[in-house]
Structure formats: structure tokens, C-alpha cells
Short mmCIF file of C-alpha atoms and ligand atoms in Angstrom, two decimals:
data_model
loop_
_atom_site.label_atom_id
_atom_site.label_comp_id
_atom_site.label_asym_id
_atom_site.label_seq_id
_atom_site.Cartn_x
_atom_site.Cartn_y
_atom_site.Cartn_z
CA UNK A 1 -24.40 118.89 35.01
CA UNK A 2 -23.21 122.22 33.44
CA UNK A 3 -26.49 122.83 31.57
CA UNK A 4 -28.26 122.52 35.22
CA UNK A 5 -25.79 124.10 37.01
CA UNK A 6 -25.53 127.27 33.96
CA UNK A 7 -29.09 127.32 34.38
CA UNK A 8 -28.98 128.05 37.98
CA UNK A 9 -26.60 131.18 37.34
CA UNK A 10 -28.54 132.31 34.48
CA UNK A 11 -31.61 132.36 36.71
CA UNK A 12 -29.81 134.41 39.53
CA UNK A 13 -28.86 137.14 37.12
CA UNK A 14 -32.12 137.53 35.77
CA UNK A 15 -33.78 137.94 39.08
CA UNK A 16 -30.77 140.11 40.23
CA UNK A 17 -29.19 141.96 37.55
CA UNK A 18 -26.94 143.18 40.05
CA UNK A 19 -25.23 139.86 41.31
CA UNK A 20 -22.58 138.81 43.27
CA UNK A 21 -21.33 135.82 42.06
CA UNK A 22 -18.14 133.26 43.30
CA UNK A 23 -16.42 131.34 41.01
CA UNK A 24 -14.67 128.52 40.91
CA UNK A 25 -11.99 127.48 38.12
CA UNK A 26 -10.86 123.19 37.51
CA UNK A 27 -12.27 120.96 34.67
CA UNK A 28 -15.59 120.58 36.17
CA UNK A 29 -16.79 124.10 35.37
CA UNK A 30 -15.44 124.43 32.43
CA UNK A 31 -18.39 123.42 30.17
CA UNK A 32 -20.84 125.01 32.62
CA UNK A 33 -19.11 128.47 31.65
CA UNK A 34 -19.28 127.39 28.02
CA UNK A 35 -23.07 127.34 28.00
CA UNK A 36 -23.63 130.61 30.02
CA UNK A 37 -21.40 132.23 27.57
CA UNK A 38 -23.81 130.63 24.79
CA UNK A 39 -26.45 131.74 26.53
CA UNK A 40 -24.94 135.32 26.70
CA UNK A 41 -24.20 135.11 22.96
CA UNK A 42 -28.40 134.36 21.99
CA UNK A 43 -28.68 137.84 24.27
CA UNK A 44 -30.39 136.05 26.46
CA UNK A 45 -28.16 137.39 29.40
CA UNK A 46 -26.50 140.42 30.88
CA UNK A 47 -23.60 140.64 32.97
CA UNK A 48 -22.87 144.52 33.31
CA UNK A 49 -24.05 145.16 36.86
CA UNK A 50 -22.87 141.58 37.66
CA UNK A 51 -19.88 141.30 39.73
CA UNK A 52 -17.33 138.15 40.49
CA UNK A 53 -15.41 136.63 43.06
CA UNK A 54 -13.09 133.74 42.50
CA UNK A 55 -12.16 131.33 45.49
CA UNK A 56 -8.64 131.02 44.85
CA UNK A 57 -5.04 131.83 43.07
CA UNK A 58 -2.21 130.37 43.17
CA UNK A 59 0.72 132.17 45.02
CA UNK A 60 3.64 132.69 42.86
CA UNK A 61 1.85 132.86 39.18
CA UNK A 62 1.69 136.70 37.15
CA UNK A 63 -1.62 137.30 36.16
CA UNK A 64 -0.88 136.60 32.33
CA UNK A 65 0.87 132.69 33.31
CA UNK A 66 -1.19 130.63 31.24
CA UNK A 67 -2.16 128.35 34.55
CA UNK A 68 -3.31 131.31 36.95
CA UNK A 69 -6.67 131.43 37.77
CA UNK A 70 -6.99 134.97 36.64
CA UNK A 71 -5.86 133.88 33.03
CA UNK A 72 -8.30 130.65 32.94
CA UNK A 73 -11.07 132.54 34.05
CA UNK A 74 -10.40 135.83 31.14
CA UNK A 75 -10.26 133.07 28.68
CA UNK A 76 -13.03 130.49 29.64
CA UNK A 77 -15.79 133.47 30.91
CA UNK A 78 -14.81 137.05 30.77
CA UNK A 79 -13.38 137.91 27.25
CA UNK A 80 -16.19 136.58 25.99
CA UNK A 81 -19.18 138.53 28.26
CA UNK A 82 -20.11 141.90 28.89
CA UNK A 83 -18.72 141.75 32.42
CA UNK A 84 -16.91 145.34 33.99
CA UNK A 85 -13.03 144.40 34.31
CA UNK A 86 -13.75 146.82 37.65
CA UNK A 87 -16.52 143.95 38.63
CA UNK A 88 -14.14 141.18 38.36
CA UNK A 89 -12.13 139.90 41.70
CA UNK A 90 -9.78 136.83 42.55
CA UNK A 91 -7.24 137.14 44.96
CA UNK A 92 -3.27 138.49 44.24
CA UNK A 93 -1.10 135.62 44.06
CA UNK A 94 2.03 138.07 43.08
CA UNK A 95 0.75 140.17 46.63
CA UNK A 96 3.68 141.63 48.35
CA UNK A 97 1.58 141.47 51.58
CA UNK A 98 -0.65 138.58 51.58
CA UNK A 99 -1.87 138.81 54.89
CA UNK A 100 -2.94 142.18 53.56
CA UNK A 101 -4.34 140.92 50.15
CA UNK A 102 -6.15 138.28 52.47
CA UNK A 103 -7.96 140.10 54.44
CA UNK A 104 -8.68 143.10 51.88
CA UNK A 105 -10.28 140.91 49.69
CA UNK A 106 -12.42 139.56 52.79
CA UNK A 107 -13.21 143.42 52.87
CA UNK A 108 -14.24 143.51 49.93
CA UNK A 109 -16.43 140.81 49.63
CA UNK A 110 -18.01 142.19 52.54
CA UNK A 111 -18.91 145.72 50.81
CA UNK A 112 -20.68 144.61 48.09
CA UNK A 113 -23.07 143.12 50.38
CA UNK A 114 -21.96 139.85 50.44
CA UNK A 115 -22.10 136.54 47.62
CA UNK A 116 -25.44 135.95 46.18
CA UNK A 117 -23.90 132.80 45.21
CA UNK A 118 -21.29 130.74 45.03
CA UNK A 119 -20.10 128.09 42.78
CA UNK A 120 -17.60 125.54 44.07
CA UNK A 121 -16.28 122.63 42.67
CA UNK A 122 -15.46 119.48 45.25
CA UNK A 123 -11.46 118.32 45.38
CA UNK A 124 -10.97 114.31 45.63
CA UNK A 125 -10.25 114.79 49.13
CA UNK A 126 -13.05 116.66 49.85
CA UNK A 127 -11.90 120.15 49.69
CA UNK A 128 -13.78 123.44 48.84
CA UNK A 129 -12.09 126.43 47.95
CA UNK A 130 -8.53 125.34 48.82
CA UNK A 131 -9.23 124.79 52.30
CA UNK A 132 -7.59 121.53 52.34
CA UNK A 133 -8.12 118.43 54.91
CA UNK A 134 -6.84 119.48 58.18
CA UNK A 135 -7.30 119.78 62.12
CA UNK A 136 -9.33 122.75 62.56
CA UNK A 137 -12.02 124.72 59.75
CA UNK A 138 -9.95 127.83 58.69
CA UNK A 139 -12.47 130.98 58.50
CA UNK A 140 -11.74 133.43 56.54
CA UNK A 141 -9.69 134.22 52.93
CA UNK A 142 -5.96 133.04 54.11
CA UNK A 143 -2.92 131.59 52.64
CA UNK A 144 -2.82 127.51 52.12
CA UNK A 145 -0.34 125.25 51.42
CA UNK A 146 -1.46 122.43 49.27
CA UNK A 147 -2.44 119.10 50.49
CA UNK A 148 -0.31 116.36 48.72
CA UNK A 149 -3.07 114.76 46.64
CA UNK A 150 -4.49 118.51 45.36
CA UNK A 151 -0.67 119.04 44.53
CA UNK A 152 -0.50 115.35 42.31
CA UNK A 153 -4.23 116.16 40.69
CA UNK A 154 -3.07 119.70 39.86
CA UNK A 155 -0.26 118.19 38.15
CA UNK A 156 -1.80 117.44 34.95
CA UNK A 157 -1.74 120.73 34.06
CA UNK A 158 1.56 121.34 34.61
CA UNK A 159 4.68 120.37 32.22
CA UNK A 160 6.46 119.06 35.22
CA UNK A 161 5.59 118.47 39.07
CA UNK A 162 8.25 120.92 39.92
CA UNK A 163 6.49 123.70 38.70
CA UNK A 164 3.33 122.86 40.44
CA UNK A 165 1.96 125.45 42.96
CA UNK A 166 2.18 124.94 46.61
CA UNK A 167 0.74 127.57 47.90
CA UNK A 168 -2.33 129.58 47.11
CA UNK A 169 -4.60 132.22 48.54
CA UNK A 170 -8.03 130.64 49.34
CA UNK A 171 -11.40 132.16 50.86
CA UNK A 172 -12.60 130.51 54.04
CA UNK A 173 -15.14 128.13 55.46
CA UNK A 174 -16.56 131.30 56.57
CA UNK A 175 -16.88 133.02 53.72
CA UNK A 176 -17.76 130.44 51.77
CA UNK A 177 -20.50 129.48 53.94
CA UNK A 178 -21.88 133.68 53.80
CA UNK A 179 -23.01 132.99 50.83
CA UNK A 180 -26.83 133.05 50.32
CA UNK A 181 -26.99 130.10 47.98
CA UNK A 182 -23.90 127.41 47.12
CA UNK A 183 -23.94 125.31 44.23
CA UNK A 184 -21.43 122.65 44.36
CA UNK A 185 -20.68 120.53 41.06
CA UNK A 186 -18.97 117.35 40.74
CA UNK A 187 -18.29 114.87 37.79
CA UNK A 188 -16.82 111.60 37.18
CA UNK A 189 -16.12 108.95 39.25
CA UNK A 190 -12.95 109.82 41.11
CA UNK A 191 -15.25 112.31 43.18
CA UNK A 192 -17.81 109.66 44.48
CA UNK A 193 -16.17 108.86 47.49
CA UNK A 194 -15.62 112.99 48.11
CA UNK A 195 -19.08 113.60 47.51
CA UNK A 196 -20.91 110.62 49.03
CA UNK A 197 -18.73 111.92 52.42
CA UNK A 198 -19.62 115.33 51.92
CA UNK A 199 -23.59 114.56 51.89
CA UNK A 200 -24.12 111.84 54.09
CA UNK A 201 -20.47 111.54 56.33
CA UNK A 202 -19.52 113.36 59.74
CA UNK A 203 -19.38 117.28 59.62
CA UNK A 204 -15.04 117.13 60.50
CA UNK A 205 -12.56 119.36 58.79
CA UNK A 206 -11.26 116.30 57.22
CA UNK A 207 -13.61 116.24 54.81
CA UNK A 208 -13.86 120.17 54.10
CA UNK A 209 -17.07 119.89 52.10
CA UNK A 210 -19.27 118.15 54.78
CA UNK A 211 -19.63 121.48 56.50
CA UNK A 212 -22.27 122.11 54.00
CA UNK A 213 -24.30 120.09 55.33
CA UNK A 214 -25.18 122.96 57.38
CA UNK A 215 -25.76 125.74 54.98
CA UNK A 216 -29.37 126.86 54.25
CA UNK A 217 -29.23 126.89 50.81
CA UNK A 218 -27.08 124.20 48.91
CA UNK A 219 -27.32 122.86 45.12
CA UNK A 220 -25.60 119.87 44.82
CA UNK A 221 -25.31 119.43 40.96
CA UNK A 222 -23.59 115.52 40.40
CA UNK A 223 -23.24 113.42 36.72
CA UNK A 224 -24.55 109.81 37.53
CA UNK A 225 -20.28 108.73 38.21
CA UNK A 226 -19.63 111.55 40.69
CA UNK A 227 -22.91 110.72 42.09
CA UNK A 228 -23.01 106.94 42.05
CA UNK A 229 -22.38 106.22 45.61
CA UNK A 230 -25.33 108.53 47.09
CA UNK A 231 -27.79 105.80 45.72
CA UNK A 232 -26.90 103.40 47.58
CA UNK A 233 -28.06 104.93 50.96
CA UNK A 234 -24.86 104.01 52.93
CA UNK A 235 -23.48 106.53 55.88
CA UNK A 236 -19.67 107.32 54.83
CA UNK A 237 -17.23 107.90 57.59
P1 PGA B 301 -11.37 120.02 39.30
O1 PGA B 301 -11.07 120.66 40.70
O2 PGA B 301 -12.63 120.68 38.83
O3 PGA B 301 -10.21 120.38 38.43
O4 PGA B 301 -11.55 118.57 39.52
C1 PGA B 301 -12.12 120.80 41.61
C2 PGA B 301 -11.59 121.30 42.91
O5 PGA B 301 -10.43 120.98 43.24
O6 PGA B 301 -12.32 122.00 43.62
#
């Protein structure tokens, strides 16, 4: 799954030196960003005209806490490539104004043209981003509060629940769904059910992911437990 899915990133760059990229952060990416930084090592790739957007941060963490997004991606990706610190975004969690941060870094996305392509990763209840389960599709970049089960599955990285996030800054459906080409990735078996919903259930904002059933351009990158389910043909409602 992460050699496939590095692959796919690798290939983007080198067609488009230039780049806009979204990120995602969680265990599953973690070896994919392993082997694109081996690939950058053989000098087989260049990120200086590349530049990043993450899909979330946690509200509430400094930049340097150990479990912010903007520390796990400087120490799984960017120390270790040529990327421009100037190139590199992910939303404020520490923002005084959020609303502001929110829709600047909408803005901003929106200036460079827009994501060539996004990576996401798929929550076990179907989320994308952190635009968690819920009535309606939210848009744009906006503040979340975390569904229960993200909460308990974020825990393990955390020395207690109490200090477990509720709140982070997450892009939208919307902007997600901008972006020319999406490549989802999902391993192991607790995301079967999430995944086997996302590709062949109803399109409802219960299931955040199945709204990519109507991009143009999806990747759907699975090991054979995340993607064990899909074989068997069924519809998942
Ligand atoms: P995980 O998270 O990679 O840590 O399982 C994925 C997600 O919640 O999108």
C-alpha cells in the first residue's frame, strides 16, 4: 500500500515539479512517507517547487508538542526533503481567531491554484479529513469537534484520554473534493467496514468518505484486510 500509494506522489512531482500536494498524518501514511523520502534520498526526486497542505491540526497543541500534526509531519517528511519551510501549510491550532485561520487557509489553498492532489487516510467511522459523521456535509476548512470513536482511536497516542484533543481545525468536503486527483489509503482490518461503505454504500454524511464516490479522479489504495469486504460484492448500508 505505501509503495503504490508513494509511487503515485512520486509520479505527480515528476510530471509537475511545481505541485500542490495535501497531506494527511495517522499510522497509515506513515510508511508511505518513509519510501518517498527513500526515494528522495537515491535523488530520484525533488521537492523545491513542491508545496504542501495538511488536512488537519489539532486545536490546543504548540507547534513543537510532540503529537501536533505540524511536529509529525517535520519529523516523518520534511526534515528529511528538500521542501521550502515557506511551501509548507497545515492549519494554526494555537490561532487566536480560528474563524480567521479557517478561512485564510481556504484562501490560500485557493491562490496557489488549487490541490493537485490529495492524500487522505479513511477514519473507522468513515471520516476524511476530520469531517466527522454528522447531519449535513460541512464545506469548507472549519473548526470540528471530535466524534467519540476518533477521540478513543486517537487515544493511543496519548499518555492519558484526558489529554486527548477535542477539537481540531479540518478542511472541508469542499475542499477536499477541489482537488484534481484523491488518493485515499487504508490498512488493516478495522477499516473494512469504513471502506467497503465508502465504495459501494449510500452517498450520506454519515459515512463522510462515500462522497467520493463522486469525485472524478479517486485512487483507492487498500492492503488485502482493509480491503477484504469489497470482494465480496455486497451493497453496505
Ligand atoms: P489512522 O487515521 O491512519 O491513524 O488510522 C486515519 C484517519 O483518521 O483518517
Amino acid at each position: 500500500m505505501s509503495k503504490q500509494a508513494a509511487a503515485l506522489i512520486a509520479l505527480q512531482i515528476k510530471r509537475k515539479p511545481d505541485s500542490v500536494l495535501g497531506l494527511a498524518t495517522g499510522d497509515t501514511p506513515l510508511l508511505m512517507y518513509q519510501e518517498l523520502v527513500r526515494i528522495y534520498q537515491k535523488g530520484e526526486l525533488d521537492f523545491s517547487k513542491v508545496k504542501t497542505f495538511n488536512l488537519d491540526e489539532y486545536l490546543g497543541l504548540e507547534k513543537e508538542d510532540p503529537q501536533s500534526y505540524f511536529y509529525y509531519m517535520k519529523e516523518q517528511l520534511f526534515r528529511h526533503i528538500n521542501i521550502q519551510p515557506e511551501n509548507i501549510n497545515i492549519p494554526n491550532g494555537m490561532a487566536q481567531d480560528r474563524n480567521l485561520e479557517c478561512s485564510s487557509y481556504e484562501a490560500k489553498i485557493k491562490e496557489t491554484g488549487g490541490i493537485d492532489l490529495q492524500v487522505l487516510g479513511i477514519g473507522v467511522n468513515g471520516h476524511i479529513g476530520f469531517n466527522e459523521p454528522d447531519k449535513n456535509f460541512e464545506a469548507l476548512t472549519h473548526v470540528v469537534s471530535l466524534d467519540e470513536k476518533t477521540i478513543i482511536s486517537n487515544a493511543r497516542f496519548f499518555e492519558s484520554m484526558k489529554e486527548v484533543p477535542t477539537k481540531a481545525i479540518s478542511m472541508g468536503i469542499k475542499t477536499i473534493f477541489h482537488a484534481k486527483k484523491v488518493v485515499l489509503l487504508a490498512n488493516g482490518e478495522t477499516k473494512a467496514k469504513a471502506v467497503a461503505k465508502m465504495v459501494r454504500g449510500k452517498i450520506i454524511p454519515k459515512v463522510p468518505a462515500s462522497i467520493l464516490q463522486l469525485h472524478k479522479d479517486v485512487t483507492i489504495v487498500v492492503d488485502q484486510e482493509a480491503g477484504q469486504l469489497l470482494q465480496k460484492n455486497e451493497i453496505h448500508r
